[in-house]
Every structure is written in C-alpha cells, then in structure tokens.
Coordinates of C-alpha atoms and ligand atoms in Angstrom, one line a residue:
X1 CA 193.6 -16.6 78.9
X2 CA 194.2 -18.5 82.3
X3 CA 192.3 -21.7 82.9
X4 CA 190.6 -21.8 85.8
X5 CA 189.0 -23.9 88.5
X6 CA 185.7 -23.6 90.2
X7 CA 185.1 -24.4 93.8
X8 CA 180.9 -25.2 94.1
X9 CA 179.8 -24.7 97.7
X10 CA 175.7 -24.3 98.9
X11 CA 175.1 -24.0 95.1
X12 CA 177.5 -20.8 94.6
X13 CA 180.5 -21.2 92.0
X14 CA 184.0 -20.0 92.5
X15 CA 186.7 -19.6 89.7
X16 CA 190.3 -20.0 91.0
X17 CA 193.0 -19.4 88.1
X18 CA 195.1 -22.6 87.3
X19 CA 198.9 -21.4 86.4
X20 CA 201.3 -23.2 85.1
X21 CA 205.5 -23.4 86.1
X22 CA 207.8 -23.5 83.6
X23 CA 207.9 -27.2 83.8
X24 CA 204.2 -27.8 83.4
X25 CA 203.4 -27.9 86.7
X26 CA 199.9 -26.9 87.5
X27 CA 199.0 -25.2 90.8
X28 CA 195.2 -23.2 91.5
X29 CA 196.0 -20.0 93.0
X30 CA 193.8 -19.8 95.9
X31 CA 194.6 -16.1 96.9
X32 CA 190.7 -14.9 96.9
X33 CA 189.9 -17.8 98.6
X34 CA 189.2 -16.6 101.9
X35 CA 188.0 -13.4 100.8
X36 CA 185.5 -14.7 98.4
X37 CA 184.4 -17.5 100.5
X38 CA 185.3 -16.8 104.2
X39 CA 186.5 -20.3 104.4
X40 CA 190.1 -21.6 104.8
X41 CA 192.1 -25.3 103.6
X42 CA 193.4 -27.5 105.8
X43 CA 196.7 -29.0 104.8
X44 CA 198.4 -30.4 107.8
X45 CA 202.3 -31.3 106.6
X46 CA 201.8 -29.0 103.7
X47 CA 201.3 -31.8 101.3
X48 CA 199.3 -30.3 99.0
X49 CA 200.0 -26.5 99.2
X50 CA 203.0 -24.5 97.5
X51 CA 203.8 -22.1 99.9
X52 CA 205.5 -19.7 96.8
X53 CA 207.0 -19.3 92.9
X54 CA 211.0 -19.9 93.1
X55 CA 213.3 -20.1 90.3
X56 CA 215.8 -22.2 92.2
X57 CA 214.9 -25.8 92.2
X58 CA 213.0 -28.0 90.3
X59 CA 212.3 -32.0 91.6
X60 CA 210.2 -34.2 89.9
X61 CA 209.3 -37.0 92.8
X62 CA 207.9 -39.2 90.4
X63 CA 210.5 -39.4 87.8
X64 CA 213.5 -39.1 90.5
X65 CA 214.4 -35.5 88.8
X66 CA 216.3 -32.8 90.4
X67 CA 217.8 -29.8 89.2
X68 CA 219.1 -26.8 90.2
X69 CA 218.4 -24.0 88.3
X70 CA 218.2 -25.7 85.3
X71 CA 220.9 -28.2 85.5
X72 CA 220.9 -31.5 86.1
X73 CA 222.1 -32.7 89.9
X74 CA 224.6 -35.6 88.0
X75 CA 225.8 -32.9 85.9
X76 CA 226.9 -30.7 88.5
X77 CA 228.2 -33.6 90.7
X78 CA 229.9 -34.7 88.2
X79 CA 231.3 -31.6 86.7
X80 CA 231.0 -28.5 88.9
X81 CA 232.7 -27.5 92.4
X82 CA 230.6 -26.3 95.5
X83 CA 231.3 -22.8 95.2
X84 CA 230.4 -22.7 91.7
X85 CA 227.2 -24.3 92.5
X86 CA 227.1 -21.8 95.6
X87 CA 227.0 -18.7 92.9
X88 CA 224.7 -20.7 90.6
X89 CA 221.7 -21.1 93.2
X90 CA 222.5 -17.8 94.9
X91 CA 222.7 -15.7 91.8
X92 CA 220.7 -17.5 89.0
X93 CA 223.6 -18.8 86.1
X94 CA 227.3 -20.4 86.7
X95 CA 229.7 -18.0 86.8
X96 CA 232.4 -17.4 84.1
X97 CA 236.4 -17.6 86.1
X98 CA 236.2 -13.7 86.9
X99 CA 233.2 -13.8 88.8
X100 CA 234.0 -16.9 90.7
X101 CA 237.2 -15.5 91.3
X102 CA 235.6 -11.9 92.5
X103 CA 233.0 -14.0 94.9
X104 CA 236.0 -16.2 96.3
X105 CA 237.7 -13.1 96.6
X106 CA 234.8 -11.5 98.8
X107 CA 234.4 -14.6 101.0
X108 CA 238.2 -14.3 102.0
X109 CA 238.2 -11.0 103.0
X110 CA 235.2 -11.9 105.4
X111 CA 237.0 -15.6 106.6
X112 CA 237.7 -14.4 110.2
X113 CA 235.6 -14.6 112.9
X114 CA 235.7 -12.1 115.9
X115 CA 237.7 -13.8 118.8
X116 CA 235.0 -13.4 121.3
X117 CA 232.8 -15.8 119.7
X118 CA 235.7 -18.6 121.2
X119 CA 234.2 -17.5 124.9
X120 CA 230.7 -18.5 123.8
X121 CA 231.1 -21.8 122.4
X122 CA 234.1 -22.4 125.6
X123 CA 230.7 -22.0 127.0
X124 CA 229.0 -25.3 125.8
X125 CA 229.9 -28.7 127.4
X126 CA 231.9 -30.8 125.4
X127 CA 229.0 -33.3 125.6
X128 CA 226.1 -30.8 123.4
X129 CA 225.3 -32.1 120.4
X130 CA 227.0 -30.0 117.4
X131 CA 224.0 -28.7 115.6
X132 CA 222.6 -27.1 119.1
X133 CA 226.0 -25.4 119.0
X134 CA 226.2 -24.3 115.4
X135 CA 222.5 -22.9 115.1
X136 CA 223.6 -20.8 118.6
X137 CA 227.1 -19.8 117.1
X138 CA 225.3 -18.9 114.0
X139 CA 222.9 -16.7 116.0
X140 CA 225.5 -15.3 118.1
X141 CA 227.7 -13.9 115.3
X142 CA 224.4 -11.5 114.9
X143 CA 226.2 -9.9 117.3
X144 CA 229.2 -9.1 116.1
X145 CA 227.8 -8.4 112.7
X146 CA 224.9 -6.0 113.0
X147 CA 224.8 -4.7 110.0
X148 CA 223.6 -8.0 108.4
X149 CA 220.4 -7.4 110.1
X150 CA 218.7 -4.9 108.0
X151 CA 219.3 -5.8 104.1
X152 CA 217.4 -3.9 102.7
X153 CA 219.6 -3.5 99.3
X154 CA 221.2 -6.1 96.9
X155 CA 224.4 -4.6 97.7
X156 CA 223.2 -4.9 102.1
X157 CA 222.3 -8.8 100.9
X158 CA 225.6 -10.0 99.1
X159 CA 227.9 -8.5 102.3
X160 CA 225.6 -10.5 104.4
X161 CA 225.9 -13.4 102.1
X162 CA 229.5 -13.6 101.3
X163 CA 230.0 -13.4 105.0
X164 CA 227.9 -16.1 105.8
X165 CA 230.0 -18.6 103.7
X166 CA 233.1 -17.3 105.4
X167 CA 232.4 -17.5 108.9
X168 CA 230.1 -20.4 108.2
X169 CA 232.7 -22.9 107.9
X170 CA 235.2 -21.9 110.5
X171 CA 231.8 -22.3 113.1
X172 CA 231.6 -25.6 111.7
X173 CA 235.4 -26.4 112.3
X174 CA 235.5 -25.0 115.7
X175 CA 232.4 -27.0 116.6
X176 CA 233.9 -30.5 115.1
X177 CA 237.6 -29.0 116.7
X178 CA 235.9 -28.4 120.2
X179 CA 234.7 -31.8 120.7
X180 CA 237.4 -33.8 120.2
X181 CA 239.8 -31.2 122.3
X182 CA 241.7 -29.4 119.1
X183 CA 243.0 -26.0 119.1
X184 CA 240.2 -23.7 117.3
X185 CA 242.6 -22.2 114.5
X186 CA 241.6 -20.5 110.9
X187 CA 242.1 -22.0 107.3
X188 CA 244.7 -21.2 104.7
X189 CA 243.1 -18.5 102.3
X190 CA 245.1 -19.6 99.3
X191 CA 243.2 -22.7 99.4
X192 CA 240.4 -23.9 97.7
X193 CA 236.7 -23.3 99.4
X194 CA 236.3 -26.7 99.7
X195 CA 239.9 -27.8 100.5
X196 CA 239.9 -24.8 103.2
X197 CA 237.5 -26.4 105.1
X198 CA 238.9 -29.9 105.2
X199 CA 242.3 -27.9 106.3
X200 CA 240.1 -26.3 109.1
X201 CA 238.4 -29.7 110.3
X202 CA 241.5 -31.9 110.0
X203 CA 244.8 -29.7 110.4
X204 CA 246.6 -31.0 113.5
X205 CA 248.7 -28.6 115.1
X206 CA 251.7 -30.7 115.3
X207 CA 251.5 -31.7 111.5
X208 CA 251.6 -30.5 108.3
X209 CA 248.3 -30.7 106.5
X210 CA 248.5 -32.5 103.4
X211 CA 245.6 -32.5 100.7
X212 CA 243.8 -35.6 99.7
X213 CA 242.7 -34.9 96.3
X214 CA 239.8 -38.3 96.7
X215 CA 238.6 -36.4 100.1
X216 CA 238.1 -33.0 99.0
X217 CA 236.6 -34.5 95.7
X218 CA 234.0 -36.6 97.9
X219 CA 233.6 -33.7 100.4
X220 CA 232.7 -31.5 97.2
X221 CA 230.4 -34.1 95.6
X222 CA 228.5 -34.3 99.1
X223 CA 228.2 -30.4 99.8
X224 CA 226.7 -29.8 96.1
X225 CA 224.5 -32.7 96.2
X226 CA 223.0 -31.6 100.1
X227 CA 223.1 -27.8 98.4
X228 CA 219.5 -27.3 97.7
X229 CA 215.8 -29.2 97.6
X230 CA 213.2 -26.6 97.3
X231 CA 210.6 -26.2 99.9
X232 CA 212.0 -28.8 102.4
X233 CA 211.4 -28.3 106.2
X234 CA 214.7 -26.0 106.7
X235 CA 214.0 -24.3 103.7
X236 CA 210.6 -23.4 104.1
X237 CA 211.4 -22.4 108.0
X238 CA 214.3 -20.1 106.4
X239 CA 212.0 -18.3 104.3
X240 CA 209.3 -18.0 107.0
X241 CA 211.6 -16.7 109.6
X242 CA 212.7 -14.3 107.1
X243 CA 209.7 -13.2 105.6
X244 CA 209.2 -11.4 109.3
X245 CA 212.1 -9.3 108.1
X246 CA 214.8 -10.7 110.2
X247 CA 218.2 -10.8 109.1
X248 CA 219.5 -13.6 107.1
X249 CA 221.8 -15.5 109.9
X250 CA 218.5 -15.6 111.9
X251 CA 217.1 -17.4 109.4
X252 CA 219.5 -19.7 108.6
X253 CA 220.0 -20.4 112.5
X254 CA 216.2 -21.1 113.0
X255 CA 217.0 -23.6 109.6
X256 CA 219.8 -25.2 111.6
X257 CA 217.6 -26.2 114.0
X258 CA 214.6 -27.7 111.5
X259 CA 217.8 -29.6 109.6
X260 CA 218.7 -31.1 113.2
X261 CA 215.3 -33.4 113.5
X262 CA 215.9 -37.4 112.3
X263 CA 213.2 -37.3 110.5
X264 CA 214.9 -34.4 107.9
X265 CA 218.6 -34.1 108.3
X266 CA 219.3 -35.7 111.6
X267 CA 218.4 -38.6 109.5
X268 CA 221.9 -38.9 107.9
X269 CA 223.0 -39.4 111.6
X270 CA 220.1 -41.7 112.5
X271 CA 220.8 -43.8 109.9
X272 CA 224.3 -44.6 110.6
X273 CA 223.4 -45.5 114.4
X274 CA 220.6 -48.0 113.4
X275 CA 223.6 -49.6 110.6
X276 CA 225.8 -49.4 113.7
X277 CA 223.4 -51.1 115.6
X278 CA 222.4 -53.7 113.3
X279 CA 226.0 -54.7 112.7
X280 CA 226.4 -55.4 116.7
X281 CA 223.4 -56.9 116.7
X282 CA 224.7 -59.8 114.6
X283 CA 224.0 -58.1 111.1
X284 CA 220.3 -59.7 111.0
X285 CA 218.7 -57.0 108.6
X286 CA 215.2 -59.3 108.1
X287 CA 214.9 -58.7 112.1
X288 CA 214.7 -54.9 111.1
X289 CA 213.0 -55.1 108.0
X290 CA 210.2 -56.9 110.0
X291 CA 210.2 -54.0 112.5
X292 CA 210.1 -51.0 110.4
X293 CA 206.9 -53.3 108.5
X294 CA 205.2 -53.4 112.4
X295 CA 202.6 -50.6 113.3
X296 CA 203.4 -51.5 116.7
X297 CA 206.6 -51.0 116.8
X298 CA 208.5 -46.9 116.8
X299 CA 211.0 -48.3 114.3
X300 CA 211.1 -46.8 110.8
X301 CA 214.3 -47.9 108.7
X302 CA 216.4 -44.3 108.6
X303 CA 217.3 -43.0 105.2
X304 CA 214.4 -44.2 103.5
X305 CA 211.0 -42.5 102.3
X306 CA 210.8 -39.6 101.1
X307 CA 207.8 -36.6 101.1
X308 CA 208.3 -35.9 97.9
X309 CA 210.5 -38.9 95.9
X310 CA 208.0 -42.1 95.2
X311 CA 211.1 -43.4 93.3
X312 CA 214.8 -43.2 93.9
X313 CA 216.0 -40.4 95.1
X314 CA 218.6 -39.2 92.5
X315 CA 221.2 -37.9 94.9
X316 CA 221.2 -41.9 96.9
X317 CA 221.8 -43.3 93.5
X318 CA 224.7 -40.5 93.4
X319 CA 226.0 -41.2 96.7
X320 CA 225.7 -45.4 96.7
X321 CA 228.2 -45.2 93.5
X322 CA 230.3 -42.5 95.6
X323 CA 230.7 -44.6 98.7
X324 CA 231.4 -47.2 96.9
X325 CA 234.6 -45.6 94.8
X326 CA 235.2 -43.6 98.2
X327 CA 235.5 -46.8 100.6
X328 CA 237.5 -48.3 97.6
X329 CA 240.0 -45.3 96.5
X330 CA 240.4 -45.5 100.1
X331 CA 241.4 -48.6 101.3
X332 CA 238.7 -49.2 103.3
X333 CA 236.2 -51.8 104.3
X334 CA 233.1 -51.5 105.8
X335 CA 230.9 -53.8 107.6
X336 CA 228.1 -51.4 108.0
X337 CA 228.0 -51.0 103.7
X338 CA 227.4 -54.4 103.1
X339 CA 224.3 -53.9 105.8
X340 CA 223.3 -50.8 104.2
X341 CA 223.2 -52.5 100.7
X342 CA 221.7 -55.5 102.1
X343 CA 218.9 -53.4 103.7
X344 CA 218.2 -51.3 100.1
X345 CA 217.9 -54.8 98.2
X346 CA 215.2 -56.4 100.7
X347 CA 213.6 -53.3 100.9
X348 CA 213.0 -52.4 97.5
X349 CA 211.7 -56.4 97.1
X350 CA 209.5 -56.0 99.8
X351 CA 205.8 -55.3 99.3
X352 CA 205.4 -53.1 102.1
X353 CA 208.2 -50.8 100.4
X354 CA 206.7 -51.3 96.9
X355 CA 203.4 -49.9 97.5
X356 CA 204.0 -47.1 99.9
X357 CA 207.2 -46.0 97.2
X358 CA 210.2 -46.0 99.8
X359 CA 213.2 -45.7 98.0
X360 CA 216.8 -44.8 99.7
X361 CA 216.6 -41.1 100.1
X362 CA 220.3 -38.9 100.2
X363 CA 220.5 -39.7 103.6
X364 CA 221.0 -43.6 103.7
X365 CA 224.3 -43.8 102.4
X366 CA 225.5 -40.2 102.9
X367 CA 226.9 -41.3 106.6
X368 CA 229.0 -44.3 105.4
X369 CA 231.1 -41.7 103.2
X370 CA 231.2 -39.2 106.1
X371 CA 232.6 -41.8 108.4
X372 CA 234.8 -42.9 105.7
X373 CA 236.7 -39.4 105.6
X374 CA 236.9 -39.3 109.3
X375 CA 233.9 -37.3 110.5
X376 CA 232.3 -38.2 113.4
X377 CA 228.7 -39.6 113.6
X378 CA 227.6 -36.6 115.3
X379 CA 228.7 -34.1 112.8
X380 CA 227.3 -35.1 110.2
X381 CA 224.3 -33.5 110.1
X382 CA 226.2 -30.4 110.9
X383 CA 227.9 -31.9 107.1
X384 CA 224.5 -31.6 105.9
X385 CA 223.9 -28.1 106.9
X386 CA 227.4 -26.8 105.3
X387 CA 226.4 -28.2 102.4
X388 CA 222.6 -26.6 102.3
X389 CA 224.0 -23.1 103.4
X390 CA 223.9 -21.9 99.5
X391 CA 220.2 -23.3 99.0
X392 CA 218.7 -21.8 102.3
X393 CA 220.8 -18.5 101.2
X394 CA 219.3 -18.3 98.0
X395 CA 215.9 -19.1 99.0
X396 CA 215.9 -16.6 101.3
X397 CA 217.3 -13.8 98.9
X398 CA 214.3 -15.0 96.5
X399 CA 212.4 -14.5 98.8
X400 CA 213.1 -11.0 99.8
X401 CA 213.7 -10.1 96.2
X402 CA 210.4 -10.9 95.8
X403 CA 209.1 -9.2 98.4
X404 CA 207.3 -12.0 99.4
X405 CA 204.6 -11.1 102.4
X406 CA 205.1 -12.1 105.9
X407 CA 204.4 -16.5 106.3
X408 CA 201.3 -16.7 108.3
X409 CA 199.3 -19.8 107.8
X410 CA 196.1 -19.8 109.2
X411 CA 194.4 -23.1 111.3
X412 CA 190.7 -24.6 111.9
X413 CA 190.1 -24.4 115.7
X414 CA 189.0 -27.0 117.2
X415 CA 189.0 -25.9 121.3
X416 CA 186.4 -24.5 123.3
X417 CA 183.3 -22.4 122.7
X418 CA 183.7 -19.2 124.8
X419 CA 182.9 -19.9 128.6
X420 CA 183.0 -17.6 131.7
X421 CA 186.2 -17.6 133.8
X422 CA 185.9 -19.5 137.4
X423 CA 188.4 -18.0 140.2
X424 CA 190.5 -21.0 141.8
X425 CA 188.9 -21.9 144.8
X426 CA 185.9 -22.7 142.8
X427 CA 187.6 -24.8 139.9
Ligands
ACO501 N1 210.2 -47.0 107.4 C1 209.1 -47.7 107.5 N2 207.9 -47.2 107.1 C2 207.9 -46.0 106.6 C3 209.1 -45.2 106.4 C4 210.3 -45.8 106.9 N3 211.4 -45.1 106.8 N4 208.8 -44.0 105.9 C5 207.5 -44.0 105.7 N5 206.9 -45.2 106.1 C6 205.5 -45.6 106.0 C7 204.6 -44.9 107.0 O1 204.5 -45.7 108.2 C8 203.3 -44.8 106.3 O2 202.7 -46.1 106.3 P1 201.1 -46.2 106.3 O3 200.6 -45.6 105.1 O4 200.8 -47.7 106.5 O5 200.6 -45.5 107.6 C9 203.7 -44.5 104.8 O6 205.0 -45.1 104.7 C10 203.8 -43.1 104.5 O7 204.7 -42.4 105.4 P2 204.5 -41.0 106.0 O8 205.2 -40.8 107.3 O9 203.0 -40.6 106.0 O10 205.2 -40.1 104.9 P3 205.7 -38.6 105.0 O11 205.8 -38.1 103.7 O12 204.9 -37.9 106.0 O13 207.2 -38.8 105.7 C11 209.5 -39.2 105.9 C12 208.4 -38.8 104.9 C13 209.4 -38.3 107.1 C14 210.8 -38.9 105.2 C15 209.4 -40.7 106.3 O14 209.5 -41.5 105.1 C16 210.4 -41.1 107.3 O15 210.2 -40.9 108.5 N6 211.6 -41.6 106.8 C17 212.7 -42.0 107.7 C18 213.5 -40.8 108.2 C19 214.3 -40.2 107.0 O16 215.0 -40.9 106.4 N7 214.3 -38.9 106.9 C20 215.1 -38.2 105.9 C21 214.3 -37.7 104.7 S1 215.3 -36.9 103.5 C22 215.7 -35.4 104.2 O17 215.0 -34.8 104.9 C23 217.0 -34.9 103.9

C-alpha cells in the first residue's frame, strides 16, 4: 500500500499518493489535484515540482552525487569514452564491442551533410554568435531530413538519432571553421568519434593533422562529463518541445537555444570573460568577491551556484583536477587559473557563499581547459552542447517512449477583471 498525503482545505481532506524513486526519493503525485480541488500550485522556476519519472540520471544536490544511469560520473570520466557514454544514456546499459561498433558504424554512414546547408550558414555574418548559428543549422537540416520528423517507431527514432550525432558535429565544425575563415571540410571516418571531431575543428588545409592523444583525452573527459543532468533548463525545454510531437532536431534546436543563456550554459563562456577581465583589471579578486556579495550591484561571480548542488558540484571537482593535468601535460601557463583558484578559495571562506551553498559548478573551470586546447571563448558553449547532445537525445526518446502527454503548465492570473472595449478616439 502507497502512503499518502492529505491536502486540508475549508475543512475538506485530500489524499495525494507519496511514491517513491528507486533511490528513495519521495515525490506526492498531484495528478487529481486540479480535478478534485479545482485549484492549481504555483512553482515559479520549478523548484519544487518534477515535471516526470526518467531512468536516465540521478543527482543528489546535497551529497554532490551524479550518475548516469547507474554509474558513477568519476567512473565514467575516468574509464569510459563519449560514445560509449552516448549508447549508455540513449539506450539504458554500456554496450559490449559489437554494439558500439554497429552504432559507430551507423553514425558513419550518416557523417555527411547535404552541401546546401554551406549556403545557409554563408548566410550568417562572421560576427553571429555560434550558438544562434548552430541552433538554426540544427533546425535547418529539418530540411533536408524529413523523414526525422515523424518517429513514430523505435526503428523511425534510432535513424533520427544516429543521424543526429553525425551531422551534429560537422555543424559544430563548420560553425568554429566559419568564424575564423577555414575551409568547411568533413572528418576522417576511420577515426575515432571523438578524435573525428578534433580532426574536423582543427585540420588545416595546408597540414597534416596529427592526433594529440592529452587533447582528445581532455575533449572526451569534457563531452561525458557535460553529457547529461536530468531536468536542467535545456533538457526540460527538449522534452517540452517534443512532447508537442515535433521531431527530435526541433527539439534539440529549441534546447540549443535554452543552453545559450549565461545563467545555464553560456555560463562556461561568462565565466571565462569575467576571469579575463579580472586578470586585466590587475587580478584584484576581493574587488569582485565584494561585488558579487552587493545587492546593488548586477554582478554574480560566473560558474558558481547551482539550482540543484548545495555542495560541490562533482563534475568542477572533476574538471579543476583536469585543468590542472591539462595546462600541465601541456606546457602551459595560465594567469586566468591562478584567478580562478583564487576566486574558489575566498569564496568557499566567505560567509556569504557558506550560507547560501555556492560551490564551483561544471562551468567555472570548464573554459580554462577549452582555451587551453585552442577553442575560442565563444565556442564554448557550443562545447557544452556537443557534449549534452546524448542527454537531451535520450531524454527526449524517454520521453516519447513513454508517451509522455503534451507539457502544458498551467499559471494563476493576475491581470484584469473583464472590462468593455473602448474604440480609439475615446481611450
Ligand atoms: N554570485 C553571487 N550570488 C549568487 C550567485 C553567484 N553566482 N548565485 C546565487 N547567488 C545568490 C543570490 O543572489 C541569492 O541570494 P539571496 O538569497 O540573498 O537573494 C541566492 O544566492 C540564491 O540564488 P538564486 O538565484 O535564487 O538561485 P537559483 O537556484 O535560482 O539560481 C543559478 C541558480 C542561476 C545557477 C545562480 O546560482 C547563478 O546565477 N549562478 C551564476 C551563473 C552560472 O554559473 N550558471 C551556470 C549554472 S550550471 C549550468 O547551468 C550548466
């Protein structure tokens, strides 16, 4: 027998079931709500409400736990590769070597995209920002792949899918390729996933590409740990859009664009220009400590806070340790990571920090590694999205697996009582 929860009102009781995930978790299942007591809840930010069941992810903000389907985030940093981790959120378990092999297989027969789509992004100035380009490219290759509109089989879903992760990549390329006045060119199939796309960033078309096996292991480390986080604003705007039934790269291109914002992905950008600007501002980080703490002032310190994390964001401890073996493996040194660990240790000493719980979240060291391997500050959101293509897929193949019902949330209005129209002259 359910537990259950009761909801007094006027003197009349309500019984809500409590259910339980698999990790304890307790939610109250307020479906009868409205239709037992005509009212609604207001939860502005969704920071109370669960918006469905999935099987994907599970994050524990208190304890600084995340896992993906089971397995822990350091695990699969440490041990996995991105496309495994692809097939593991998309499909449910890790895949032995045949069926990684069979899904690679599938992507590389789709790793072409039609030549037209070169005339639309010609299109854009140089000057637009990336991630307006790749959520239009992404919405554009609708076009040229109809048939990933209506999925309504498993078989309909994995074409569209394994697509997806193609021609995903080679938009991202282009886009990075197009701003800084490179030929837009294809990868090397008999590459790696991972190692393809570094070819398709990088390759110059007067040298030979050579693999850097520290690169394409910190690219891969980055991509799996940006790969999925539940109900996030992208994610949750990838299921809504396609709970309306359309197509998956509508729903991922509507997801770009949530990613884009600096106060979700855009952060990883955001963060990197305030380090930047700290640094020419004479490094003085209790100047911007003091302005993040001051109602009065826009500032917030970028790459901290989290919705759901009141502790340490696993994937920031990940990345501090990779940035620093990165930078090092590397050669390099960089002003703006002494600032950046400067900024973490004041912050987590400071009380204003301590009792609202702002910890580093993935995005405050992310950048530093990005700009280490050569991508530039405005791309790196577009990083972020490569790397959450397999979560937002996934989610939205729960989600129509489950047949989940169209997203709808409903409001409290707060305008004006009904009132008789007055013509122009008389307003
Ligand atoms: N700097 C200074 N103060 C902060 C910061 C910050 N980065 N983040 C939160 N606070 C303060 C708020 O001012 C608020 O203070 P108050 O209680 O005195 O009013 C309190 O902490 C709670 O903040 P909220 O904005 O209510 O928390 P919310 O859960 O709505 O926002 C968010 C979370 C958006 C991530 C916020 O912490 C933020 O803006 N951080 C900076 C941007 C960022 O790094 N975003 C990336 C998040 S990770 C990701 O999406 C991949």
């Amino acid at each position: 027998m359910s537990d259950n929860a009761t909801l007094e009102y006027k003197g009349e009781k309500y019984d809500f079931p409590v259910i339980k995930g698999t990790e304890d978790e307790l939610a109250i299942d307020i479906k009868t709500l409205r239709s037992l007591t005509t009212m609604t809840t207001l939860d502005p930010g969704y920071k109370n409400t669960g918006s469905c069941e999935s099987a994907i992810t599970f994050l524990d903000g208190e304890k600084g736990i995340l896992r993906y389907r089971g397995y822990s985030i350091e695990e699969l940093a440490e041990k996995a590769d991105f496309l495994e981790v692809a097939y593991l959120l998309i499909f449910g378990e890790l895949p032995n070597k045949e069926q990684l092999d069979a899904f690679h297989h599938d992507i590389i027969e789709e790793s072409t995209v039609d030549e037209e789509m070169k005339k639309i992004l010609d299109a854009f100035p140089k000057s637009a920002h990336p991630m307006g380009v790749l959520s239009s490219l992404t919405s554009a290759l609708i076009a040229f792949n109809p048939t990933t509109v209506d999925v309504s089989s498993e078989k309909a879903m994995y074409y569209a899918i394994v697509r997806i992760l193609a021609k995903f990549p080679i938009l991202v390329a282009w886009t990075m390729r197009k701003k800084k006045g490179l030929p837009l060119d294809y990868g090397d199939d008999s590459l790696g996933y991972v190692e393809n796309i570094h070819k398709m960033m990088f390759k110059r078309p007067n040298k030979e590409y050579k693999k850097n096996q520290i690169v394409i292991d910190a690219l891969d480390k980055l991509l799996i740990l940006h790969a999925d986080h539940e109900q996030n604003c992208s994610t949750s705007t990838v299921r809504i859009v396609g709970s309306s039934h359309a197509g998956l790269f509508a729903s991922l291109s509507a997801g770009i664009s949530a990613l884009w914002g600096p106060l979700h992905g855009g952060a990883n950008q955001a963060v990197l220009e305030m380090l930047q600007a700290i640094e020419e501002d004479g490094g003085d980080t209790k100047k911007y400590m003091a302005k993040a703490k001051d109602k009065n002032d826009p500032f917030r310190l970028m790459g901290f806070g989290h919705r759901v994390y009141k502790n340490f964001d696993p994937r920031a401890k990940i990345i501090k340790k990779a940035a620093d073996e990165v930078l090092g493996d590397l050669g390099i040194e960089d002003p703006i990571l002494e600032i950046a660990k400067g900024l973490e240790k004041e912050a987590l000493e400071d009380q204003y920090f301590v009792d609202r719980k702002l910890y580093p979240n993935v995005d405050f060291y992310s950048g530093i590694i990005y700009r280490a391997l050569g991508i530039p500050t405005e791309m790196f959101t577009v990083m972020f999205a490569l790397g959450r293509l397999p979560g937002w897929i996934a989610q939205w193949r729960e989600m129509r697996l489950r047949n989940e019902p169209i997203g709808r949330p409903r409001q409290l209005y707060i305008g004006e009582n009904s009132r008789p129209f007055v013509t122009v002259a008389k307003r």
